[in-house]
Short mmCIF file of C-alpha atoms in Angstrom, two decimals:
data_model
loop_
_atom_site.label_atom_id
_atom_site.label_comp_id
_atom_site.label_asym_id
_atom_site.label_seq_id
_atom_site.Cartn_x
_atom_site.Cartn_y
_atom_site.Cartn_z
CA MET D 1 32.19 -4.83 23.57
CA ALA D 2 31.07 -3.74 20.02
CA LYS D 3 33.69 -3.24 17.32
CA ILE D 4 33.67 0.33 16.43
CA GLY D 5 35.08 1.47 12.78
CA VAL D 6 35.32 4.21 10.89
CA HIS D 7 34.36 5.21 7.41
CA VAL D 8 38.02 6.47 6.12
CA PHE D 9 36.44 9.84 4.23
CA LEU D 10 37.52 10.87 7.81
CA TRP D 11 40.75 11.63 6.68
CA ILE D 12 40.87 11.43 2.74
CA ASP D 13 38.65 12.12 -0.12
CA GLU D 14 39.01 9.61 -2.13
CA TRP D 15 40.88 6.04 -2.03
CA THR D 16 44.32 5.69 -3.98
CA THR D 17 46.86 3.09 -2.84
CA LYS D 18 48.41 6.12 -0.91
CA LYS D 19 45.82 7.70 0.49
CA GLY D 20 44.24 4.61 1.72
CA ASP D 21 47.18 3.36 3.34
CA PHE D 22 47.25 6.61 5.18
CA ALA D 23 43.47 6.43 6.25
CA ILE D 24 44.71 2.89 7.58
CA LYS D 25 47.55 3.83 9.50
CA LYS D 26 45.38 6.96 11.04
CA ALA D 27 42.53 5.13 12.09
CA ALA D 28 44.46 2.21 13.65
CA GLU D 29 46.84 5.29 15.58
CA ILE D 30 43.20 6.23 17.35
CA GLY D 31 42.13 3.03 18.44
CA PHE D 32 39.68 1.87 15.90
CA ASP D 33 38.90 -1.61 14.87
CA LEU D 34 38.43 -1.63 11.41
CA ILE D 35 37.75 0.88 8.72
CA GLU D 36 35.41 0.96 5.91
CA ILE D 37 36.87 1.83 2.46
CA PRO D 38 34.91 3.31 -0.11
CA LEU D 39 35.51 0.17 -2.79
CA GLN D 40 34.10 2.97 -6.19
CA ARG D 41 37.16 2.26 -8.74
CA PRO D 42 37.58 -2.02 -7.90
CA ASP D 43 40.03 -1.36 -11.51
CA GLU D 44 42.06 0.91 -9.29
CA PHE D 45 42.50 -0.57 -6.18
CA ASP D 46 45.50 -3.11 -4.74
CA GLY D 47 43.96 -4.89 -2.71
CA ILE D 48 47.25 -7.18 -1.94
CA ALA D 49 48.87 -3.93 -0.85
CA HIS D 50 45.97 -2.91 1.28
CA LYS D 51 46.06 -6.38 2.73
CA LYS D 52 49.58 -6.02 4.40
CA ALA D 53 48.70 -2.23 5.51
CA LEU D 54 46.12 -3.85 7.36
CA GLN D 55 47.48 -6.55 9.03
CA THR D 56 50.61 -4.06 9.59
CA ALA D 57 48.15 -1.62 11.54
CA GLY D 58 46.44 -4.49 12.91
CA ILE D 59 42.48 -3.97 12.16
CA GLU D 60 40.31 -4.91 9.94
CA ALA D 61 38.04 -3.65 6.83
CA THR D 62 34.64 -3.35 5.44
CA ALA D 63 33.70 -2.04 2.15
CA SER D 64 31.62 0.21 0.92
CA LEU D 65 30.54 1.85 -2.40
CA THR D 66 27.21 3.66 -4.40
CA LEU D 67 26.64 2.01 -7.84
CA PRO D 68 27.85 4.32 -10.87
CA GLU D 69 25.17 5.74 -12.68
CA ARG D 70 25.55 2.85 -15.76
CA PHE D 71 25.49 0.24 -13.43
CA HIS D 72 21.99 1.24 -11.89
CA MET D 73 20.52 -1.84 -11.04
CA THR D 74 17.23 -1.25 -12.03
CA ILE D 75 18.66 -0.45 -15.79
CA ASN D 76 21.12 -2.57 -15.87
CA PRO D 77 21.38 -5.24 -13.93
CA LYS D 78 23.79 -7.59 -15.71
CA GLY D 79 26.29 -4.70 -15.66
CA ALA D 80 25.62 -4.09 -11.84
CA ILE D 81 26.11 -7.85 -11.07
CA GLN D 82 29.38 -7.87 -13.04
CA TYR D 83 30.26 -4.39 -11.14
CA LEU D 84 30.06 -5.86 -7.93
CA THR D 85 31.55 -9.06 -8.66
CA SER D 86 34.56 -7.05 -9.76
CA VAL D 87 34.65 -5.15 -6.25
CA LEU D 88 34.21 -8.30 -4.62
CA GLN D 89 36.92 -10.02 -5.81
CA LYS D 90 38.99 -6.72 -4.82
CA LEU D 91 37.80 -6.66 -1.72
CA GLN D 92 38.83 -10.15 -1.26
CA ASP D 93 42.38 -9.79 -2.12
CA ALA D 94 41.99 -7.40 0.97
CA CYS D 95 40.75 -9.61 2.99
CA GLY D 96 37.61 -8.03 3.45
CA SER D 97 34.75 -10.26 3.46
CA TYR D 98 31.60 -7.87 4.11
CA LEU D 99 30.69 -5.12 1.05
CA CYS D 100 27.70 -2.54 1.67
CA GLY D 101 26.68 0.69 0.71
CA CYS D 102 23.77 1.94 -2.02
CA LEU D 103 24.50 -1.86 -3.61
CA ALA D 104 20.81 -1.48 -5.74
CA TYR D 105 21.20 2.00 -7.11
CA THR D 106 22.70 5.33 -7.98
CA THR D 107 22.49 7.91 -5.57
CA GLY D 108 20.53 11.11 -7.05
CA LYS D 109 18.83 9.44 -9.82
CA PHE D 110 14.96 9.11 -9.66
CA THR D 111 12.46 8.76 -12.44
CA ASN D 112 10.53 11.35 -10.30
CA LYS D 113 8.27 8.48 -8.95
CA PRO D 114 7.69 5.89 -6.12
CA PRO D 115 9.88 2.75 -6.90
CA THR D 116 7.52 0.31 -8.76
CA GLN D 117 6.78 -3.86 -7.97
CA GLU D 118 9.16 -4.58 -11.23
CA GLU D 119 11.60 -1.85 -10.04
CA ARG D 120 11.81 -3.77 -6.74
CA GLN D 121 11.70 -7.47 -8.07
CA ILE D 122 14.49 -6.73 -10.15
CA VAL D 123 16.76 -5.61 -6.95
CA ILE D 124 15.80 -8.84 -5.32
CA ASP D 125 16.75 -11.01 -8.38
CA SER D 126 20.09 -9.05 -9.53
CA LEU D 127 21.10 -8.62 -5.56
CA GLY D 128 19.99 -12.25 -4.95
CA GLU D 129 22.73 -13.38 -7.93
CA VAL D 130 25.28 -11.20 -5.95
CA ALA D 131 24.67 -12.73 -2.89
CA LEU D 132 24.93 -15.77 -4.18
CA ILE D 133 28.12 -14.78 -5.80
CA ALA D 134 29.58 -14.05 -2.63
CA LYS D 135 28.50 -16.62 -1.16
CA LYS D 136 30.69 -19.12 -2.94
CA MET D 137 33.55 -16.77 -1.97
CA GLY D 138 32.64 -16.89 1.59
CA MET D 139 31.16 -12.86 1.74
CA SER D 140 28.68 -11.43 3.24
CA ILE D 141 26.69 -8.29 1.16
CA GLY D 142 24.45 -5.06 3.01
CA LEU D 143 21.53 -3.34 1.72
CA GLU D 144 22.29 0.08 2.81
CA VAL D 145 18.92 2.41 3.55
CA VAL D 146 19.51 6.45 2.54
CA SER D 147 17.07 8.70 2.24
CA ARG D 148 14.42 10.51 -0.48
CA ILE D 149 17.34 12.96 -1.14
CA ASP D 150 19.52 10.65 -2.32
CA THR D 151 17.17 7.58 -3.82
CA TYR D 152 13.89 6.87 -4.06
CA LEU D 153 13.92 3.46 -3.82
CA TYR D 154 14.93 2.46 -0.20
CA ASN D 155 14.01 5.03 2.26
CA THR D 156 13.39 3.01 5.23
CA LEU D 157 14.53 -0.04 6.87
CA ALA D 158 11.34 -1.73 6.51
CA ASP D 159 11.35 -1.47 3.08
CA ALA D 160 15.09 -2.72 2.51
CA ARG D 161 14.12 -5.59 5.00
CA GLU D 162 11.11 -6.62 2.78
CA THR D 163 13.73 -6.70 -0.39
CA ILE D 164 16.07 -9.23 2.02
CA LEU D 165 13.68 -11.41 2.97
CA ALA D 166 12.41 -12.06 -0.58
CA ILE D 167 15.98 -12.32 -1.71
CA GLY D 168 16.16 -15.13 1.08
CA MET D 169 19.56 -15.67 1.63
CA GLU D 170 21.53 -15.81 5.07
CA ASN D 171 24.43 -13.24 3.74
CA ILE D 172 22.79 -10.83 3.05
CA SER D 173 22.10 -8.39 5.16
CA LEU D 174 20.31 -4.64 5.87
CA HIS D 175 23.22 -1.51 6.35
CA ALA D 176 21.35 1.08 8.39
CA ASP D 177 22.75 4.93 8.76
CA THR D 178 21.86 7.36 11.72
CA TYR D 179 21.56 10.39 9.54
CA HIS D 180 19.41 9.33 7.30
CA MET D 181 16.65 7.34 9.29
CA ASN D 182 16.64 11.03 11.57
CA LEU D 183 15.08 12.30 8.10
CA GLU D 184 12.95 8.87 7.40
CA GLU D 185 12.18 6.97 10.47
CA GLU D 186 9.42 7.90 12.84
CA GLY D 187 11.81 7.57 15.73
CA PHE D 188 15.10 4.92 15.86
CA TYR D 189 14.13 2.64 18.22
CA ASN D 190 11.05 0.67 16.43
CA PRO D 191 13.13 0.94 13.22
CA LEU D 192 15.42 -0.98 15.06
CA LEU D 193 13.86 -3.49 17.05
CA GLU D 194 11.67 -4.35 14.12
CA SER D 195 14.54 -4.78 11.33
CA ALA D 196 16.58 -7.20 14.46
CA ASP D 197 16.54 -10.15 12.19
CA VAL D 198 18.42 -8.82 9.08
CA LEU D 199 20.36 -5.64 10.52
CA ALA D 200 24.09 -6.63 10.73
CA TYR D 201 25.72 -3.23 10.21
CA ILE D 202 25.24 0.57 11.18
CA HIS D 203 26.29 4.01 10.37
CA MET D 204 26.90 6.22 13.70
CA SER D 205 26.47 9.74 12.19
CA GLU D 206 25.24 12.99 13.54
CA SER D 207 22.56 15.34 11.94
CA HIS D 208 25.02 17.58 10.91
CA ARG D 209 27.88 15.14 9.93
CA GLY D 210 30.45 16.13 12.37
CA LEU D 211 31.03 15.28 15.43
CA ILE D 212 28.70 12.77 16.90
CA GLY D 213 26.82 13.97 20.13
CA THR D 214 26.59 17.30 19.28
CA GLY D 215 23.32 17.52 17.21
CA THR D 216 20.16 16.17 16.81
CA ILE D 217 20.21 12.58 17.03
CA ASN D 218 18.61 10.77 19.93
CA TRP D 219 21.60 8.25 20.68
CA ASP D 220 20.06 6.99 23.59
CA GLU D 221 17.15 5.90 21.60
CA VAL D 222 19.57 4.53 19.14
CA PHE D 223 21.33 2.57 21.71
CA ARG D 224 18.39 0.89 23.28
CA GLY D 225 16.84 0.05 20.28
CA LEU D 226 20.24 -1.85 18.58
CA LYS D 227 20.41 -3.28 22.78
CA ASP D 228 17.27 -5.18 22.78
CA ALA D 229 17.64 -5.87 18.80
CA LYS D 230 20.61 -8.23 19.99
CA TYR D 231 22.47 -5.99 17.29
CA THR D 232 25.84 -7.94 17.44
CA GLY D 233 27.49 -5.85 14.24
CA PRO D 234 29.84 -3.24 14.17
CA LEU D 235 29.46 0.35 15.07
CA ILE D 236 30.57 2.57 12.36
CA LEU D 237 31.51 5.96 12.65
CA GLU D 238 30.64 8.32 9.96
CA SER D 239 31.80 11.69 10.16
CA PHE D 240 32.65 14.05 7.66
CA THR D 241 34.83 16.99 6.92
CA PRO D 242 35.33 19.56 3.93
CA LEU D 243 38.33 18.31 2.02
CA THR D 244 38.14 19.32 -1.41
CA PRO D 245 35.87 21.40 -3.80
CA ASP D 246 34.40 17.94 -4.87
CA PHE D 247 34.25 15.99 -1.47
CA THR D 248 32.12 19.52 -0.82
CA ALA D 249 29.71 19.05 -3.38
CA ALA D 250 29.33 15.34 -3.26
CA PHE D 251 27.89 15.57 0.73
CA LYS D 252 26.90 18.99 0.69
CA LEU D 253 29.12 19.99 3.22
CA TRP D 254 28.71 23.69 2.82
CA ARG D 255 30.59 24.71 5.80
CA ALA D 256 34.03 23.94 7.27
CA SER D 257 33.90 21.85 11.00
CA LYS D 258 35.00 23.34 13.57
CA TYR D 259 36.68 20.16 14.31
CA THR D 260 40.10 18.18 12.70
CA PRO D 261 39.52 15.06 11.52
CA ASN D 262 41.57 13.47 13.83
CA VAL D 263 39.55 15.28 17.18
CA LEU D 264 36.65 14.01 15.02
CA GLY D 265 37.62 10.56 15.22
CA ARG D 266 38.95 10.49 19.17
CA LYS D 267 36.02 12.09 20.19
CA GLY D 268 33.39 9.56 18.52
CA LEU D 269 35.56 6.97 19.47
CA GLU D 270 35.25 7.63 23.28
CA PHE D 271 31.51 8.68 22.75
CA LEU D 272 30.64 5.66 20.93
CA LYS D 273 32.69 3.12 23.47
CA GLU D 274 30.88 5.18 26.31
CA LYS D 275 27.36 4.32 24.91
CA ALA D 276 28.12 0.66 23.79
CA THR D 277 29.41 0.20 27.65
CA GLU D 278 25.98 2.05 28.99
CA TYR D 279 24.10 -0.19 26.79
CA GLY D 280 26.11 -3.61 27.04
CA LEU D 281 27.04 -3.66 23.24
#
């Protein structure tokens, strides 16, 4: 069966050593195979300490991020490369080997125009350099596609696939997200199948960001697409619960979930296991 992971924002609003170790423990207790760490502030990340916590818990870790505004790749490619390199080094300290997310852009930053070919080429050149650095470290990276609400650069799997193929390195892949696909794609099955050659990571997130299976995502189409795409990557549960005013504002979660984080985690894991078994993932 595919490995099933969870984004730690289910339990915490930011990553600190104390909060991070708490989330690692909770994920392991519920039965997840891995956790996704928001490695947004590498200077504050204690990879060695978290490595020990992960080993004790018996689970693996990936990491994700959104580029800080000052490192938006089309404006500051050199700064973005330096920042992503520092993140890779910290993730390696924790024994993680896959960094994904919005690696090419800052969410919420717009030009009020469609992406230009020049902008896409900057991303190709810059992410290619990051991929080469990661390869030398024995690591891989994934480019996430999000909706027009968050960025103008990459809104469909096909757009990101084109950039990944242009980079042409085996250690850079596509990071999909069902929440964003629900807003941008013409269905789930065909986009997943058509990006099968580069797809390696997917966020399993409901249309309302809460308990999966209770919204409008066509989960049978998602799993049928993954099956026919011969997908072998992890399934990452991404359900959020408003925790603090800053977190609420960042994710536009204006109403509290009727479920506790632990219920969202347990029921979400059960749902993903049942569907993965049903579709032979």
